[in-house]
Short mmCIF file of C-alpha atoms in Angstrom, two decimals:
data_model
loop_
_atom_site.label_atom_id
_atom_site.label_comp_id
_atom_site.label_asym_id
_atom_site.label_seq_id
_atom_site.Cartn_x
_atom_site.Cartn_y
_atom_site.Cartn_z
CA UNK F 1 -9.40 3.80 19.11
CA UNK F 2 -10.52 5.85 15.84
CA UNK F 3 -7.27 7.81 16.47
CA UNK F 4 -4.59 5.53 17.25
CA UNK F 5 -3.72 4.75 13.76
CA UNK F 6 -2.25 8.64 13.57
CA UNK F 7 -0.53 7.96 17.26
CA UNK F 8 1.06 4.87 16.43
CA UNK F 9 2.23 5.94 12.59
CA UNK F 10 5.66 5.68 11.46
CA UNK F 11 6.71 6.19 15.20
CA UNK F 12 6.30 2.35 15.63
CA UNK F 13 9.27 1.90 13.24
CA UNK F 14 11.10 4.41 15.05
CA UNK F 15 10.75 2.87 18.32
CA UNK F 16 11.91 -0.29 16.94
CA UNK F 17 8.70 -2.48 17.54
CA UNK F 18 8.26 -3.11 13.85
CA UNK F 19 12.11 -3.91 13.29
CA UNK F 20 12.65 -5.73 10.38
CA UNK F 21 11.71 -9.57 10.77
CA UNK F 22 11.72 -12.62 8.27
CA UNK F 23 11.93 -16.00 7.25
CA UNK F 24 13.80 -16.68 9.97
CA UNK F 25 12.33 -15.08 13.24
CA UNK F 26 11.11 -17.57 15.45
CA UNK F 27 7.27 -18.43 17.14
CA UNK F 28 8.29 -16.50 20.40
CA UNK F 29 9.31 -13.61 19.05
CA UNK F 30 6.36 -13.14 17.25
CA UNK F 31 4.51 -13.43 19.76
CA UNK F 32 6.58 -11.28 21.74
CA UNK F 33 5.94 -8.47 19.04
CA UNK F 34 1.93 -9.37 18.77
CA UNK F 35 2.23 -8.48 22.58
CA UNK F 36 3.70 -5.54 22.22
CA UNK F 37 1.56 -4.16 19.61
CA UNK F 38 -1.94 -5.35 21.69
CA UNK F 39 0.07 -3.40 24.88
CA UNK F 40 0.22 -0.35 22.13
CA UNK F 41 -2.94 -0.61 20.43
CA UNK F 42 -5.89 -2.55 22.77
CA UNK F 43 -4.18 -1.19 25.98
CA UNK F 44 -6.05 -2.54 28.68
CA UNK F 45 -8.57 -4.77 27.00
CA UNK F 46 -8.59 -8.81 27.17
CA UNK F 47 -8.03 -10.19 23.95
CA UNK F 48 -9.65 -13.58 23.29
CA UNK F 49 -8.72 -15.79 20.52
CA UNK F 50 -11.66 -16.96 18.14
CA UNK F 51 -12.18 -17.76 14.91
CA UNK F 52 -16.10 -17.43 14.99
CA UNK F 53 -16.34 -14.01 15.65
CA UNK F 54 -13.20 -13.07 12.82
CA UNK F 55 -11.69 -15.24 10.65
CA UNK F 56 -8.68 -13.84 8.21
CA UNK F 57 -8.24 -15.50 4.61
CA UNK F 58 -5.24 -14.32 2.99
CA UNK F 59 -3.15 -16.46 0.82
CA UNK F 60 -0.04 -18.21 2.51
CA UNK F 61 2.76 -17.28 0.11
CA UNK F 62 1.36 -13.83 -1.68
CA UNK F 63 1.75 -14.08 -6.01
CA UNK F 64 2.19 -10.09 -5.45
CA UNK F 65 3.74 -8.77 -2.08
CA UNK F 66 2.27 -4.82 -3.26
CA UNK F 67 -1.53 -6.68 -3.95
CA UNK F 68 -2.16 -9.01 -1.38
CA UNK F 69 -6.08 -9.61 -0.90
CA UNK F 70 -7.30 -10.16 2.71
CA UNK F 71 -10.92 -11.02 3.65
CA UNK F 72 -12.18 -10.88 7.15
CA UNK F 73 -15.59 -12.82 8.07
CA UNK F 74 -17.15 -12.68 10.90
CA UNK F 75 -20.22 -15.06 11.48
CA UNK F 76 -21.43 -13.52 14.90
CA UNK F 77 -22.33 -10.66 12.92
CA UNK F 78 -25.04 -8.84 14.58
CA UNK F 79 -22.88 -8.98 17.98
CA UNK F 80 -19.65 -7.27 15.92
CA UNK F 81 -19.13 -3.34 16.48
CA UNK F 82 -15.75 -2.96 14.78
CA UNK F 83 -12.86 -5.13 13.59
CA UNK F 84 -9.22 -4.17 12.92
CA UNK F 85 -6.62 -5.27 10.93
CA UNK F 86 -3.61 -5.31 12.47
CA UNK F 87 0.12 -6.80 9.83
CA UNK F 88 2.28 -7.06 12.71
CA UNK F 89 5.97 -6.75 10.86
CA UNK F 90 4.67 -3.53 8.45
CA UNK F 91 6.32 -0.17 9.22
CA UNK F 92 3.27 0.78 10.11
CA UNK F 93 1.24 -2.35 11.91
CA UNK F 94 -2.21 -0.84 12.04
CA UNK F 95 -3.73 -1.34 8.27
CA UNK F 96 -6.78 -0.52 9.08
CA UNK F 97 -10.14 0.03 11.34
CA UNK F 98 -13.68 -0.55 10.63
CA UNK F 99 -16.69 0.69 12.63
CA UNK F 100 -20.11 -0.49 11.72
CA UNK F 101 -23.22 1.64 11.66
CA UNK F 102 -26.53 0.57 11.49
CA UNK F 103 -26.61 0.16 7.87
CA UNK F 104 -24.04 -2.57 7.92
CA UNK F 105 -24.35 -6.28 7.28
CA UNK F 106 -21.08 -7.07 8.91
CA UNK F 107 -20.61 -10.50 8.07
CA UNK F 108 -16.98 -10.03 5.54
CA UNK F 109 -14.91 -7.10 4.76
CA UNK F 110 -12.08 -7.68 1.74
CA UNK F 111 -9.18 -5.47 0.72
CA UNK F 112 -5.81 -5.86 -0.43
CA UNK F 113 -3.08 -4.58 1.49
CA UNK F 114 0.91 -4.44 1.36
CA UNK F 115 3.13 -6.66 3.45
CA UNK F 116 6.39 -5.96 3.85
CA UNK F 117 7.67 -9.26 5.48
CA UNK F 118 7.21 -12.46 6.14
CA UNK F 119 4.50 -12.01 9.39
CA UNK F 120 2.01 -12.53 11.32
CA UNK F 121 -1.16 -11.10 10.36
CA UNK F 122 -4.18 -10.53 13.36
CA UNK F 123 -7.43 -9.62 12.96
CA UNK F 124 -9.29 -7.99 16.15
CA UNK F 125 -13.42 -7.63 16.99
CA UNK F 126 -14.86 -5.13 19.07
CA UNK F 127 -18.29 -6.74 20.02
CA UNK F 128 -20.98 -4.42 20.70
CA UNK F 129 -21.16 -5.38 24.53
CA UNK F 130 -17.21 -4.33 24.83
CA UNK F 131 -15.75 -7.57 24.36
CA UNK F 132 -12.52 -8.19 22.09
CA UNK F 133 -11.46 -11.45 19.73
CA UNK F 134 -8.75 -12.00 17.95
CA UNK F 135 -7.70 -14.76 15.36
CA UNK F 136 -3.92 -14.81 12.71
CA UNK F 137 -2.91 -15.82 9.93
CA UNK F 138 0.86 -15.72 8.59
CA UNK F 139 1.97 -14.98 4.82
CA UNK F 140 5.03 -15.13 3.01
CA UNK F 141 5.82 -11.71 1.70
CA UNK F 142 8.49 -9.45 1.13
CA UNK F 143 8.67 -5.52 0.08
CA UNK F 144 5.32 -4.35 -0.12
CA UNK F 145 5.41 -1.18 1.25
CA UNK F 146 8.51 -0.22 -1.14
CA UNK F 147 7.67 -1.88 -4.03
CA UNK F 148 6.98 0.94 -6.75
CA UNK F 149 3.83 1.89 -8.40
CA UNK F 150 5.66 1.18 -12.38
CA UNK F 151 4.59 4.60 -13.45
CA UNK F 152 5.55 8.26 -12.82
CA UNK F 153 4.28 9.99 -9.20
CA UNK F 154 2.23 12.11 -11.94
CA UNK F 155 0.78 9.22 -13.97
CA UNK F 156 0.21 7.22 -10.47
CA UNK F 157 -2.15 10.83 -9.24
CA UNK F 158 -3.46 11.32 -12.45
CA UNK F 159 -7.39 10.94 -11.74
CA UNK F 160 -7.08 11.06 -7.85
CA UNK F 161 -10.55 10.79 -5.92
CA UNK F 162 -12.27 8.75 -9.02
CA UNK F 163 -14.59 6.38 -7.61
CA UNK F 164 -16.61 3.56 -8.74
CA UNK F 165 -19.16 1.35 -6.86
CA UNK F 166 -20.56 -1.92 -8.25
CA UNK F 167 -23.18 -3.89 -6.47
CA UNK F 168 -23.91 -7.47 -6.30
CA UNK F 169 -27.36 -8.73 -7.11
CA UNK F 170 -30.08 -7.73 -4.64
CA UNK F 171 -32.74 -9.78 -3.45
CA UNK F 172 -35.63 -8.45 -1.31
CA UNK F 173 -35.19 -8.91 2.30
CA UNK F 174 -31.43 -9.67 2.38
CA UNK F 175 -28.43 -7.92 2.64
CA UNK F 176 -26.68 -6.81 -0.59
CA UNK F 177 -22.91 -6.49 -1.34
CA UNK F 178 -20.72 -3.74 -3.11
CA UNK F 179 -17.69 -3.11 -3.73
CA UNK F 180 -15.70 0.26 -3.95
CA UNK F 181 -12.90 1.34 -5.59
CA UNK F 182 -11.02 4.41 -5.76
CA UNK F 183 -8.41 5.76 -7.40
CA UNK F 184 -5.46 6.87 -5.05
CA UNK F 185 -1.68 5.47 -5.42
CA UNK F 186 -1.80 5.21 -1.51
CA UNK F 187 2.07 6.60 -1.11
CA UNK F 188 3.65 4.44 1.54
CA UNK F 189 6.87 7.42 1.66
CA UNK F 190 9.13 4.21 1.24
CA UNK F 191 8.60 4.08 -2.45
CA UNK F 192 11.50 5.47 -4.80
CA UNK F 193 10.74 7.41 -7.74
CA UNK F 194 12.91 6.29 -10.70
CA UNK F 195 12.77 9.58 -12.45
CA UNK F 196 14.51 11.54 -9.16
CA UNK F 197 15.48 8.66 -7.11
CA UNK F 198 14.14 10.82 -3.90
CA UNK F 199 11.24 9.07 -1.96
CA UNK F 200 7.90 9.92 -2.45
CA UNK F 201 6.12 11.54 0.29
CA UNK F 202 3.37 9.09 1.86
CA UNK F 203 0.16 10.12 0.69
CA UNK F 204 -2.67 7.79 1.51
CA UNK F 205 -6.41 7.44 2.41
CA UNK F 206 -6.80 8.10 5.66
CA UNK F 207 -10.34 8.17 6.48
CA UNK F 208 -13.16 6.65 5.06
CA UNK F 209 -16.54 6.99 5.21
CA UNK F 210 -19.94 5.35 3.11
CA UNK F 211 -23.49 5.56 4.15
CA UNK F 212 -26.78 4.82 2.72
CA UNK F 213 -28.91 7.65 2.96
CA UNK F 214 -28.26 9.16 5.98
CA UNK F 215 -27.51 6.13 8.01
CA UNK F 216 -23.95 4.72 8.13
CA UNK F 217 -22.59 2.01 6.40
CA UNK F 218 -19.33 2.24 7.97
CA UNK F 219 -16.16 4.29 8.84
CA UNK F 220 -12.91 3.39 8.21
CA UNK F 221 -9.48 4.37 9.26
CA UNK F 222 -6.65 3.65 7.31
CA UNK F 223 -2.69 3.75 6.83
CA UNK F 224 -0.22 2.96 4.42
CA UNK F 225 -0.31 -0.97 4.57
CA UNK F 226 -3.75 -0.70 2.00
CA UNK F 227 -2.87 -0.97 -0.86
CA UNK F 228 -2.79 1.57 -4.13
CA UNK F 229 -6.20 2.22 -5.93
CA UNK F 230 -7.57 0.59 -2.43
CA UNK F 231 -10.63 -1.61 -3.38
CA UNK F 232 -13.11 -2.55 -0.32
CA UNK F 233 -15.87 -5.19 -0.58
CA UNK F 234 -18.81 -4.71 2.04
CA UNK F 235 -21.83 -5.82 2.79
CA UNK F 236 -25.35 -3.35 3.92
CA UNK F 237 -28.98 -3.38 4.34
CA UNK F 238 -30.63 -1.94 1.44
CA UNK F 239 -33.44 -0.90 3.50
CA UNK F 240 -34.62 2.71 3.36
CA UNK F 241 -34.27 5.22 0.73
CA UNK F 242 -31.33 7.30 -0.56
CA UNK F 243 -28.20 6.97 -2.57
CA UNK F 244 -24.85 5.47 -1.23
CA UNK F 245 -22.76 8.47 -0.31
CA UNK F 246 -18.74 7.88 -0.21
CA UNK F 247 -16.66 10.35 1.31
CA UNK F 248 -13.02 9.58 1.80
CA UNK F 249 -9.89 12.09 2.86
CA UNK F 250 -6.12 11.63 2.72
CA UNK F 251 -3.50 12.67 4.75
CA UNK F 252 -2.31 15.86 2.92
CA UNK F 253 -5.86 16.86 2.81
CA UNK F 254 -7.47 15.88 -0.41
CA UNK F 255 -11.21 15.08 0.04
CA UNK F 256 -13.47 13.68 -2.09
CA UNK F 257 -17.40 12.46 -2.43
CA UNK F 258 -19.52 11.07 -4.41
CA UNK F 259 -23.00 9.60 -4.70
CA UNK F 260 -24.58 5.98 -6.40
CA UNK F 261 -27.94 4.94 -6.84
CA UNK F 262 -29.09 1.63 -5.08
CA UNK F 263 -30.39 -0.54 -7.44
CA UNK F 264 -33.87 -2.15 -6.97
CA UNK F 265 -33.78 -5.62 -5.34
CA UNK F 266 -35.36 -8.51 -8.18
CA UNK F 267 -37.58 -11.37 -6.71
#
């Protein structure tokens, strides 16, 4: 599944299953699409609906179509292996996919993505025992993935790879909670620049990977639909010794790491 976010890609839009949609598409033919993209993407599997093993908050009507924050909790935790996010009307549908490793406390993941219409949104499991859940959400959005970044291409790269890491407060014997940030304009290729008026090639983080010491955190796969300067919130078991490692690659290539220190838990 790792690699189905580069099969689908733009080809999705090409084939016609992300056509443009709106306001005024009705209930069937969204779920007509959500069919077609669980044929695409979970071929083969059973998806059951359930909001206990993911639940999606997102707001209803987004304040910024470009920055809209998405959280997905899941409070069968220990039985979750992976969850994707899946914004069925974007260009490209599959945001993003998380694996777990051992390190994780998989309980909520939060990001902010672009939508580009008004849509569905689905959030999928994968249990470790090979089962699949799904739950949705829609939001009221319109031209995410083309609205621009308010700065030069140059100014919007400037610092590329720059990360930061900020932890919540640890207490001993329970999971802690970061949350990353990194500096990357995420080029969705349908943004204009209004110095040339050309497009700007996509250029976005496209895989994703943090780990405490050498156990992993979790691996991500991502697309255009997250949003610029993409900022993650996680949870992990600060159990063990060694730093939090972040390594995260683009699409053209560009690959960066860096290291933070843990701090101690306080009583």
């Amino acid at each position: 599944m790792k690699a189905l976010i580069l099969a689908l890609g733009l080809s999705l839009s090409v084939t016609g299953m992300a056509h443009a949609a709106g306001a005024s598409d009705t209930d069937q033919e969204r779920v007509a699409r959500w069919n077609d993209l669980k044929k695409e993407i979970f071929a083969g599997k059973t998806i059951e609906p359930s909001e206990t093993m993911v639940r999606i908050d997102a707001p209803k009507r987004a304040e910024d179509a470009a920055l809209v924050p998405i959280t997905l909790a899941m409070s069968d935790k220990d039985k979750v292996k992976g969850v994707s996010l899946i914004i069925d009307d974007n260009p490209t549908p599959y945001a993003a996919h998380f694996i777990f490793g051992p390190a994780a406390d998989p309980g909520e993941i939060k990001l902010r993505v672009r939508v580009n219409n008004y849509t569905d949104v689905h959030a999928v499991t994968e249990t470790k025992d090979g089962r699949f859940f799904e739950s949705k959400q829609f939001v009221k959005a319109s031209g995410g993935c083309s609205a621009p970044m308010g700065m030069s291409d140059e100014e919007a790269m400037k610092g590329m790879g720059d990360m930061r890491l900020k932890f919540g407060e640890a207490t001993p014997g329970k999971p802690a909670e970061a949350t990353l940030m990194i500096r990357h304009p995420n080029f969705s290729g349908m943004q204009m620049n209004q110095v040339s008026r050309d497009y700007t090639p996509a250029r976005f983080i496209q895989k994703l990977d943090v780990s405490y010491g050498d156990t992993l955190i979790f691996h991500m796969d991502g697309d255009i639909s997250i949003a610029s300067n993409p900022v993650i919130n996680f949870g992990f078991k600060p159990e063990g010794k060694g730093p939090i490692k972040v390594v995260a690659s683009d699409n053209q290539d560009g690959r960066w790491e860096k290291t933070f220190e843990v701090p101690s838990a306080s009583n």
